[in-house]
Coordinates of C-alpha atoms in Angstrom, one line a residue:
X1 CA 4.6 46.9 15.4
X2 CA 6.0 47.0 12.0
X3 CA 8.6 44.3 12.4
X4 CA 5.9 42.1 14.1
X5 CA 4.0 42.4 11.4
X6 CA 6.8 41.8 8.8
X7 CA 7.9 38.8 11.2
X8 CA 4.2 37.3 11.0
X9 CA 4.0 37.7 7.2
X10 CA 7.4 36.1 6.7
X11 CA 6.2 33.3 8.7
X12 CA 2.8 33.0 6.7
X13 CA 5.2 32.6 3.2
X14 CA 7.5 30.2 5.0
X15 CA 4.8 27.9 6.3
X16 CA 2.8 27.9 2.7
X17 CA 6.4 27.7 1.2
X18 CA 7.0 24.7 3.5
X19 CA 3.3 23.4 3.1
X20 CA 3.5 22.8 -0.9
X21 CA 6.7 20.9 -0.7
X22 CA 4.7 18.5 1.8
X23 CA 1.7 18.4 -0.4
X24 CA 3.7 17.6 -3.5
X25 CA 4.7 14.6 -1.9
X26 CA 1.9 13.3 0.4
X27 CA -1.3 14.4 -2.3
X28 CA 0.6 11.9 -5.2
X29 CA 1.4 9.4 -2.2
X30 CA -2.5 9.4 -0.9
X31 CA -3.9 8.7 -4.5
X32 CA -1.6 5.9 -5.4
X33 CA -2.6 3.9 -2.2
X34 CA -5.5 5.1 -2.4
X35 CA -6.2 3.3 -6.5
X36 CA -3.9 0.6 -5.3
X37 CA -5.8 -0.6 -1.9
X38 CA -9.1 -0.1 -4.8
X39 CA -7.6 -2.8 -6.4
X40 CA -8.0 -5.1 -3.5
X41 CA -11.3 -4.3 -2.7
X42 CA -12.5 -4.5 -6.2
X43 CA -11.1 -8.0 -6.4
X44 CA -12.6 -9.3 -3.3
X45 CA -16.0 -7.3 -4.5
X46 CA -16.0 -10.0 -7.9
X47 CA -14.5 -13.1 -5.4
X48 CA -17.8 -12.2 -3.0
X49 CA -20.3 -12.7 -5.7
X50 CA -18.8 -16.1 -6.8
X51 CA -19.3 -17.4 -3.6
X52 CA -19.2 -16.6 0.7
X53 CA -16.5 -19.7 1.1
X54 CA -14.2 -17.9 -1.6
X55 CA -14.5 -14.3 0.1
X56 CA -14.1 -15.8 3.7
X57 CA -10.6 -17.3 2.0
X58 CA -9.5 -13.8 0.3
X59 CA -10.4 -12.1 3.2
X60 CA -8.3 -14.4 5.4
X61 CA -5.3 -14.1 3.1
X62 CA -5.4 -10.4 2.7
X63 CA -5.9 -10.3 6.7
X64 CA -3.3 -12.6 7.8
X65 CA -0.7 -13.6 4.9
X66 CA -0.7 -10.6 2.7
X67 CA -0.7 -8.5 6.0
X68 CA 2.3 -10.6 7.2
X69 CA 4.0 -10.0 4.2
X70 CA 4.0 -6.6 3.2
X71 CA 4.4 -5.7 6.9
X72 CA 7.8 -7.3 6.2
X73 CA 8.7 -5.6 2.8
X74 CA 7.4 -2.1 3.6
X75 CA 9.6 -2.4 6.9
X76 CA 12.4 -3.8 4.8
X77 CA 11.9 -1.3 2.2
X78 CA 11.7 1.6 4.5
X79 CA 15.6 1.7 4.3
X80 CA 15.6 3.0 0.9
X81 CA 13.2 6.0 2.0
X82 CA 15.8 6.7 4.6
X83 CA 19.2 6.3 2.3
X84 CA 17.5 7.8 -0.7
X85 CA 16.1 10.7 0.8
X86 CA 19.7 11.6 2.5
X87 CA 21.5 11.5 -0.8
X88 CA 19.2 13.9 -2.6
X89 CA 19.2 15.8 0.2
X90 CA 23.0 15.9 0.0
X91 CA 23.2 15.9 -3.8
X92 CA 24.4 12.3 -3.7
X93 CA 21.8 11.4 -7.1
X94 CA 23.4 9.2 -8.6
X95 CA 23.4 7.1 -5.2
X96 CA 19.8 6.9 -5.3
X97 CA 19.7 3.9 -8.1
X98 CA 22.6 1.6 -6.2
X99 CA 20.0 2.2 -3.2
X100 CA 17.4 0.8 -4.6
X101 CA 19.0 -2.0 -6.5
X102 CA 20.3 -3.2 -3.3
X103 CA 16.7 -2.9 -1.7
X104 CA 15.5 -5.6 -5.1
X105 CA 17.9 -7.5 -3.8
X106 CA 17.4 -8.0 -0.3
X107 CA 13.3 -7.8 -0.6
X108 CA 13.3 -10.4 -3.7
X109 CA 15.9 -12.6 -1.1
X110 CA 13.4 -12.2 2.1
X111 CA 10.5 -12.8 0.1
X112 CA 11.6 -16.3 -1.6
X113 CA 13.1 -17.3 1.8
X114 CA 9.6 -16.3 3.2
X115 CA 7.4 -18.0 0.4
X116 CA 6.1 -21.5 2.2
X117 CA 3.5 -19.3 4.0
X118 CA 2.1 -18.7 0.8
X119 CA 2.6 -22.0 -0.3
X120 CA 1.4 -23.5 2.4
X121 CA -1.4 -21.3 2.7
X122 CA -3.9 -23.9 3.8
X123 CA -1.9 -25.8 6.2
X124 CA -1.5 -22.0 7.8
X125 CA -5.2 -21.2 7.7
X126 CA -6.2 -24.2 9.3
X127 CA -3.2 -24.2 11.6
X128 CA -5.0 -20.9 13.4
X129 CA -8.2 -22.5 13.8
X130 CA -10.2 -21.9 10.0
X131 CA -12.8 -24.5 9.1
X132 CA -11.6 -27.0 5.8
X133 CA -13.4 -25.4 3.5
X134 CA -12.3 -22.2 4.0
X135 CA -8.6 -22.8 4.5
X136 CA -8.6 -24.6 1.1
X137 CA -10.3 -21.7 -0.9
X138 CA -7.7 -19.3 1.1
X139 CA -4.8 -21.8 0.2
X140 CA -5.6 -21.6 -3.2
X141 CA -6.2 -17.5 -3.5
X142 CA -2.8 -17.6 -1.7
X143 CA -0.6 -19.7 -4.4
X144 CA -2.5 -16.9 -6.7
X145 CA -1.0 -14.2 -4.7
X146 CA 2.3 -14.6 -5.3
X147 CA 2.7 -12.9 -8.5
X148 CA 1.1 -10.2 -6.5
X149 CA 3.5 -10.0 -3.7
X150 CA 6.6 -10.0 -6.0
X151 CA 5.1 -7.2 -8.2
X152 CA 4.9 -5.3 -4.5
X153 CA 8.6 -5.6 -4.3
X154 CA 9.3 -3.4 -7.4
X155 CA 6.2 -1.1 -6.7
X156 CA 6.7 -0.2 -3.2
X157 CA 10.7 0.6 -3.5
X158 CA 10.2 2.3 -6.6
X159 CA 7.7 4.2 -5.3
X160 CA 10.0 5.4 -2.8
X161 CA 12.9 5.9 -4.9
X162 CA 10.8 8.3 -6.8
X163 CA 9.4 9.8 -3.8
X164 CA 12.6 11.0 -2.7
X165 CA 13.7 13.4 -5.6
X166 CA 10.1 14.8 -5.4
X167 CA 8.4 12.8 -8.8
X168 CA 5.9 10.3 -7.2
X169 CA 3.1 12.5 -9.4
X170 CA 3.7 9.9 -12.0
X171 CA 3.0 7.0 -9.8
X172 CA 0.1 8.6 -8.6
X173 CA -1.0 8.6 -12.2
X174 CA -0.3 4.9 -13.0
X175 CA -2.1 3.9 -10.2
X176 CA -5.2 5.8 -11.4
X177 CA -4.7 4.0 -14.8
X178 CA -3.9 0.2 -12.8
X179 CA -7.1 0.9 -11.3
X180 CA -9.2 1.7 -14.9
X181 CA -7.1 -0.8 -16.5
X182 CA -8.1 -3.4 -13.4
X183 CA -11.8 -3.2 -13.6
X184 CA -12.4 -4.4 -17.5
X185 CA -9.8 -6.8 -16.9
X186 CA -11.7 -8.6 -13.8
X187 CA -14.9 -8.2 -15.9
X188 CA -13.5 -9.8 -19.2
X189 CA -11.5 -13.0 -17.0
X190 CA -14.5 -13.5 -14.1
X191 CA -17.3 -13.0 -16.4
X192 CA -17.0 -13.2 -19.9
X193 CA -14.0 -16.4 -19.7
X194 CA -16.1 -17.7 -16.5
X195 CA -12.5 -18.0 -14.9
X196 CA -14.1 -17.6 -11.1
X197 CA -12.0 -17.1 -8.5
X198 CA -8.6 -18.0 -10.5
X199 CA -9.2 -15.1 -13.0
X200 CA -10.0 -12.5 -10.2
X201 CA -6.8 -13.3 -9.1
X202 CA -5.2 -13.3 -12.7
X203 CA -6.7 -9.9 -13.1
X204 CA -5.2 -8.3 -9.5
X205 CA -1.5 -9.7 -10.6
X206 CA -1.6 -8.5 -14.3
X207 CA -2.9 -5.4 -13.2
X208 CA -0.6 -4.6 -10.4
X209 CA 2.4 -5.7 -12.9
X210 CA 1.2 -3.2 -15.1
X211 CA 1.8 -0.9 -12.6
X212 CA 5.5 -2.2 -12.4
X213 CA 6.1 -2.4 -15.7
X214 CA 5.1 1.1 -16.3
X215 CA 7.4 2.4 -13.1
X216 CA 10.5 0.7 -15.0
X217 CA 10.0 2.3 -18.2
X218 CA 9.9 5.7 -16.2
X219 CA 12.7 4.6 -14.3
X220 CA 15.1 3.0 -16.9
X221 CA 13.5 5.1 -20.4
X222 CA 16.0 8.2 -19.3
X223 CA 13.1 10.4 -17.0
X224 CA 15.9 9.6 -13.9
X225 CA 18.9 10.7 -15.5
X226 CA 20.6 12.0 -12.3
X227 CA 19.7 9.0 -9.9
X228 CA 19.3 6.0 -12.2
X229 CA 22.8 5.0 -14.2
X230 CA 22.3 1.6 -14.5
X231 CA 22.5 -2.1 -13.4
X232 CA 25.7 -2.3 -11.4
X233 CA 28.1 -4.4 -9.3
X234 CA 27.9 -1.8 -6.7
X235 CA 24.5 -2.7 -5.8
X236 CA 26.0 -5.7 -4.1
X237 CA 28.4 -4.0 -2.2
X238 CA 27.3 -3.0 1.8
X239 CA 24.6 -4.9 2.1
X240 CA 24.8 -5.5 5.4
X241 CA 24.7 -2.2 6.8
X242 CA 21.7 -1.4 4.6
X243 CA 20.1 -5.1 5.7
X244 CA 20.8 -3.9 9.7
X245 CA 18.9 -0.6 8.8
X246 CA 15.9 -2.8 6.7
X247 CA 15.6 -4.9 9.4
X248 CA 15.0 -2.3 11.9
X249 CA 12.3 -0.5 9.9
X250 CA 10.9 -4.2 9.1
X251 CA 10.2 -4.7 12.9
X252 CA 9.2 -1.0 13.1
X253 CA 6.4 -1.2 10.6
X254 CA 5.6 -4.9 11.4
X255 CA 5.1 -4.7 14.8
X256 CA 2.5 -2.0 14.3
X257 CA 0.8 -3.7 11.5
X258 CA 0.4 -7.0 12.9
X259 CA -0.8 -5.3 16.1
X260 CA -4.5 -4.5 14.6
X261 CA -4.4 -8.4 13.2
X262 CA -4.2 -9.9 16.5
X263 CA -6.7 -7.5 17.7
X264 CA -8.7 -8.9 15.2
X265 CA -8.2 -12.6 16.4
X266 CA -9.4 -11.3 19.9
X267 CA -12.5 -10.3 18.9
X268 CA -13.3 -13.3 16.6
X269 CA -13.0 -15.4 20.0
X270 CA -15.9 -13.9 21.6
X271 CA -19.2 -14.4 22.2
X272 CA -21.9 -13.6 19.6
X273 CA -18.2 -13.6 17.4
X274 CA -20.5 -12.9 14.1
X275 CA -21.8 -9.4 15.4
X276 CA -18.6 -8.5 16.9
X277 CA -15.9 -9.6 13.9
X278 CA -18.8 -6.7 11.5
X279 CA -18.8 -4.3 13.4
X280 CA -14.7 -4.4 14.5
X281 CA -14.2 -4.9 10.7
X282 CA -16.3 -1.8 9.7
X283 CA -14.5 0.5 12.3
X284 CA -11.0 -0.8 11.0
X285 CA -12.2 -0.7 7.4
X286 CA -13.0 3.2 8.3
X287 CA -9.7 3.8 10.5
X288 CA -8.1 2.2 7.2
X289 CA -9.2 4.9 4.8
X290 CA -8.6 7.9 7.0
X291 CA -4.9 6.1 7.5
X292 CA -4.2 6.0 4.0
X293 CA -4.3 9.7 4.1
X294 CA -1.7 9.7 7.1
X295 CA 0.8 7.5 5.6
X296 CA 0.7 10.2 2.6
X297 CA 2.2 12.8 5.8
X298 CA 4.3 9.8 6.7
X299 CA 5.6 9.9 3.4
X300 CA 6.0 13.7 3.5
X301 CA 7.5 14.0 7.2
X302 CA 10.1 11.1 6.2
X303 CA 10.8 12.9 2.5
X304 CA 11.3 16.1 4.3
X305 CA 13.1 15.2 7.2
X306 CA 15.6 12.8 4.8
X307 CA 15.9 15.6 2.4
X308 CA 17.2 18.4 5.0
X309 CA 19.4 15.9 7.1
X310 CA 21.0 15.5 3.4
X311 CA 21.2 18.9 2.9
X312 CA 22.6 19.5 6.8
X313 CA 19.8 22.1 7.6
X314 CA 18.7 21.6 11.1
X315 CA 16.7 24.0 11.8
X316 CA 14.4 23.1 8.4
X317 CA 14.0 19.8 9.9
X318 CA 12.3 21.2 13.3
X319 CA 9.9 23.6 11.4
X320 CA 8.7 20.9 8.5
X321 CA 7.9 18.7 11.2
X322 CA 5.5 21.7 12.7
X323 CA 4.3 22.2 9.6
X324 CA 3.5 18.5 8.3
X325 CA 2.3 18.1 12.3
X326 CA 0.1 20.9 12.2
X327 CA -1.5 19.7 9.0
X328 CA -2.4 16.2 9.5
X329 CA -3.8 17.5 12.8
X330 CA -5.8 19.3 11.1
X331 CA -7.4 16.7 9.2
X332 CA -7.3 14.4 12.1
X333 CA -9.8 16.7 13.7
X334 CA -12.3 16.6 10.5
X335 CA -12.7 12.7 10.5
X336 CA -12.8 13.2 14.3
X337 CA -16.0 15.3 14.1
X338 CA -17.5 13.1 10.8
X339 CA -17.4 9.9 13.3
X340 CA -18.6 11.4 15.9
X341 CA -21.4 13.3 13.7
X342 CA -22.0 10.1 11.6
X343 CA -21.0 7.1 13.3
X344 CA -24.4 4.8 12.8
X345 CA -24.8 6.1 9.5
X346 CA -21.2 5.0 7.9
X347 CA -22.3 1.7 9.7
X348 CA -25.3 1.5 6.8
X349 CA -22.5 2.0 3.7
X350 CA -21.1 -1.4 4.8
X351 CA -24.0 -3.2 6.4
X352 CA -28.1 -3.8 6.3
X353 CA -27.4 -5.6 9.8
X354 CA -28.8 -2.9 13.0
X355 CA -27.3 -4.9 15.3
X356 CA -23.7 -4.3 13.8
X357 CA -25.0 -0.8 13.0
X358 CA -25.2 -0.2 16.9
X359 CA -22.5 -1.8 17.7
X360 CA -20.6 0.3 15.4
X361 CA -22.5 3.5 17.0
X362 CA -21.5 2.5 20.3
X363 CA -18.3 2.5 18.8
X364 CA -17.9 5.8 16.9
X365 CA -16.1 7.6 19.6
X366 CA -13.0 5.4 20.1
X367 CA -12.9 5.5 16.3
X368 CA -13.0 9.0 16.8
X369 CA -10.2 9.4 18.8
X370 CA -8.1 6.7 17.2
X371 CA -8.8 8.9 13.8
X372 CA -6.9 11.9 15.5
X373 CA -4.2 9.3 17.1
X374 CA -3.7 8.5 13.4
X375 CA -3.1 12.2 12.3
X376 CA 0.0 12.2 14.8
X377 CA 1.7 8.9 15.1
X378 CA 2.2 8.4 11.5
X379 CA 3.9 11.7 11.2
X380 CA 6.1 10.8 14.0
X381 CA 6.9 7.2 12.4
X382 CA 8.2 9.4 9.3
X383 CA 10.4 11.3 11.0
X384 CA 11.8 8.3 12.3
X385 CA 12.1 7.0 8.9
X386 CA 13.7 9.9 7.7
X387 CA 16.0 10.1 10.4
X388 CA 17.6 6.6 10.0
X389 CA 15.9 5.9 14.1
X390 CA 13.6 3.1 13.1
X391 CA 15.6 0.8 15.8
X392 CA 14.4 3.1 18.6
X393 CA 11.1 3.1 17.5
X394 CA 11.3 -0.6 16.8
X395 CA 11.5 -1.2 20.6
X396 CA 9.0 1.9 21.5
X397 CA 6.4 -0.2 19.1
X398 CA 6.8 -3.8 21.3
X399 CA 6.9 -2.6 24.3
X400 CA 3.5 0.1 23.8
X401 CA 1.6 -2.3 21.5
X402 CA 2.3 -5.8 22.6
X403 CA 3.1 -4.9 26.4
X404 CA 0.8 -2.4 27.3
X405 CA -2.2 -2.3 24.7
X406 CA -2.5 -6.0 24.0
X407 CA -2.9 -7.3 27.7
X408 CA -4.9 -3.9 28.2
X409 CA -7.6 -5.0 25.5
X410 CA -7.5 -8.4 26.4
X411 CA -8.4 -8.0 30.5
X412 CA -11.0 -5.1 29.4
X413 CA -12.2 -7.3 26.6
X414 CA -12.8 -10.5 28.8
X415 CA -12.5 -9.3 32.3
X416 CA -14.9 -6.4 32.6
X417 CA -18.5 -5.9 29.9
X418 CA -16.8 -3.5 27.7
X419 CA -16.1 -6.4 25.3
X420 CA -15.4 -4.9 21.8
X421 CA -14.9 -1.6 23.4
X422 CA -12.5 -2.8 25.7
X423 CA -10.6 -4.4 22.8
X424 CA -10.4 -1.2 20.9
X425 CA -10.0 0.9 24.4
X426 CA -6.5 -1.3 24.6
X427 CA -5.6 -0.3 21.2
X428 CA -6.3 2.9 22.1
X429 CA -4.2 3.1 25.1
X430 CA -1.1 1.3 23.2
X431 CA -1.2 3.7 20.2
X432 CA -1.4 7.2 22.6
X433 CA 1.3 5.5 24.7
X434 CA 3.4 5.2 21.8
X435 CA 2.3 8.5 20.0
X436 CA 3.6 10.5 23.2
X437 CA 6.8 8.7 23.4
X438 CA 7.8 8.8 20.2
X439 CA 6.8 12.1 20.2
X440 CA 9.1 12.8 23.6
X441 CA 11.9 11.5 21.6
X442 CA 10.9 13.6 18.6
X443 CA 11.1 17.1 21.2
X444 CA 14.6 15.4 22.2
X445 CA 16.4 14.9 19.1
X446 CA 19.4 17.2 19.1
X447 CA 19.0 17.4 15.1
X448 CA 22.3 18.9 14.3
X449 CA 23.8 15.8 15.7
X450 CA 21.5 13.8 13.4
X451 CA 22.8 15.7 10.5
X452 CA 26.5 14.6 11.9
X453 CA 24.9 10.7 11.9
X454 CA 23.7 11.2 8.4
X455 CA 26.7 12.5 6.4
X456 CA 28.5 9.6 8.1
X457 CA 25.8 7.3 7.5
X458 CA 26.2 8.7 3.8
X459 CA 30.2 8.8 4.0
X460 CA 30.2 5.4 4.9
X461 CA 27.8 3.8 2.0
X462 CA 29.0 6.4 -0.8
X463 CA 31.1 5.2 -4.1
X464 CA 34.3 6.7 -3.0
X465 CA 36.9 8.2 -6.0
X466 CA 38.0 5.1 -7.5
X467 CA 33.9 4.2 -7.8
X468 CA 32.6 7.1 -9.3
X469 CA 29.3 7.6 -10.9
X470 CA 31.1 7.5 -14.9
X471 CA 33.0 4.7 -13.9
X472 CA 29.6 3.0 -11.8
X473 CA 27.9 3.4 -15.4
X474 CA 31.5 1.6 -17.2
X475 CA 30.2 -1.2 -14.7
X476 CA 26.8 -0.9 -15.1
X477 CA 25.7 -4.8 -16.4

């Protein structure tokens, strides 16, 4: 009886050991997009009282082109979580900075070669079916948004770069301070200058690059002395290995992001479209927030994982990814309960309308389950991440979301009376279909032949003898 009892109270310290490395990661990573995504909404808050045909454009180009486009650069960038978090694992630091040079580079190429959809913003807007005047606000807001997206370049790999040795508290920080910093600033360019629409967007890009600038002082002022040594040639070499792995996660992380968009577009095409596109908007604007909270375990589970393939530790890997489970479960379960508890009544915080109201009542249970769904899949995306398998999951994501729960939400959406509950029933049924395979493939995983894959994986991108980190800083530029 005694050594059951010692064995249960060494498990207690080992799970609360295990469960403050996870929360030192995903608690700085949940407030940073948490201020950040507060940035967007303040924005489109100022753009909605200067006129409907100006927040109908924002909302468009945050829906569809922003979307688009960091769908693409988080995928892309998810390679530096991976690489990163392997080399500190493996005490490989000084890696960490040729990493995420290499990820500037291949972001800031995809981007520019990706640019005419922002230039082109209006041709795109009408080009999916948007009346004139609102295409040619939304063209406009979309020129504005390119300082934006090219700040998110810096942000989001830095961010990850940081992640990895365990100091995103800092970022969590400057994105509290973006956030104060944001609101005066849209204040003193919309209202007091009576810049409209063009300072609101002035405002989001010099506060964002505030952000950025304040994550390359941390970064290059000497507070990453073990990972960061510099500009250097070596940041060009092996690109293509590292662009193979980006493009993987890009379709990874795409494919699931753009999923919800089109589900959008589904429900904009039906009947009583007005009433419909509220109410779906409201249950994704709540799904949203509750996911911001599960990309912080994503954040942890692919930290984690990354960290202990590094290290070679096998058996750590399978009992984080318990403990980081078990947790966002946890919370998964709460906002499972509040929906179901309050459904009609989180309807009023967005709305006056009762007809979207109900519709969102009617509604509260499949955002109920698709809250838990949330608590699990994410998790399972990080250990994918972590791992280096985004190519697997890459193919899981097309074949669940645009096979199965697409067509699914489409016939129930059109074919039977369900209508919006049939199109959210299909996203349903494509996310659990995913959640359980990836999670098959999780229970799988032989994970000491994934620590094999990642020392070769590090092997094969490390400086070797003649490239060593005092002669990478003799060539830093």
């Amino acid at each position: 009886m005694d050594d059951e009892q010692q064995k249960e109270g060494d498990l207690h310290l080992m799970i609360w050991a295990e469960s403050k490395k996870i929360w030192r990661i995903a608690l700085p990573a949940v407030i940073s997009r948490t201020f950040s995504f507060g940035t967007l909404v303040v924005t489109q808050s100022f753009i909605g009282h200067i006129s409907a045909t100006d927040l109908a454009g924002y909302a468009l180009v945050q829906t569809l082109t922003v979307r688009f486009m960091i769908g693409i650069l988080l995928g892309m960038s998810s390679a530096t979580e991976t690489l990163c978090g392997q080399a500190f694992g493996a005490g490989q630091k000084h890696m960490m900075g040729v990493y995420l040079q290499r990820s500037w580079i291949i972001d800031l190429l995809t981007l520019t070669l990706l640019l005419p959809v922002f230039i082109f913003g209006t041709q795109v807007l009408k080009l999916v079916g948007q009346e004139e005047s609102v295409a040619n606000s939304g063209g406009y807001i979309s020129l504005w948004s390119i300082p934006y997206i090219y700040g998110y370049v810096f942000n989001t790999t830095i961010q990850m770069f940081l992640q990895a040795q365990l100091k995103n508290m800092i970022v969590a920080w400057l994105s509290v301070f973006q956030f104060a910093v944001h609101i005066p600033l849209s204040l003193l360019l919309v209202h007091k200058l009576n810049m409209g629409v063009t300072g609101a967007m002035i405002a989001l890009s010099l506060s964002s690059w505030f952000l950025v600038i304040s994550e390359f002082i941390y970064v290059f002022g000497g507070w990453c002395p073990d990972s960061w040594k510099g500009f250097t040639i070596a940041a060009f070499k092996d690109l293509f290995p590292v662009l193979k792995l980006s493009i993987s996660s890009g379709v990874m992380l795409c494919l699931e992001a753009w999923y919800y968009a089109i589900l959008a577009l589904f429900v904009g095409y039906m009947a009583d479209a007005k009433i419909a596109i509220s109410a779906f908007s409201i249950c994704l604007y709540i799904n949203g927030w509750e996911f911001i909270i599960s990309l912080g375990f994503l954040a942890a589970a692919c930290v984690r994982v990354a960290n202990e393939l590094g290290a070679g530790n096998a058996k750590a890997i399978k009992f984080s990814i318990k403990v980081v489970l078990g947790t966002s479960i946890a919370i998964g379960v709460l906002f499972f309960v509040l929906c179901l508890v309050f459904g009609k009544q989180l309807a009023y915080m967005f709305t006056d309308d009762e007809r979207v109201a109900d519709l969102v009542s009617d509604l509260s249970l499949l955002l109920a389950f698709s809250n838990l769904l949330n608590s699990i899949y994410p998790v399972l995306s990080g250990v994918a991440i972590g791992a280096g398998m985004q190519g697997v999951v890459a193919i899981v994501n097309l074949v669940c979301y645009y096979v199965i729960g697409l067509p699914v939400g489409g016939l129930l959406g059109y074919l039977t009376t369900l209508k919006v509950k049939g199109i959210w029933t299909g996203m349903i049924f494509g996310v659990l279909t995913q959640t359980i395979i990836v999670g098959y493939i999780t229970w799988r995983t032989d994970w000491d032949d994934q620590v094999k894959k990642a020392s070769e994986r590090l092997e094969r991108f490390y400086l070797h003898s003649e490239e060593s980190p005092e002669q990478i800083s003799d060539e830093s530029l």
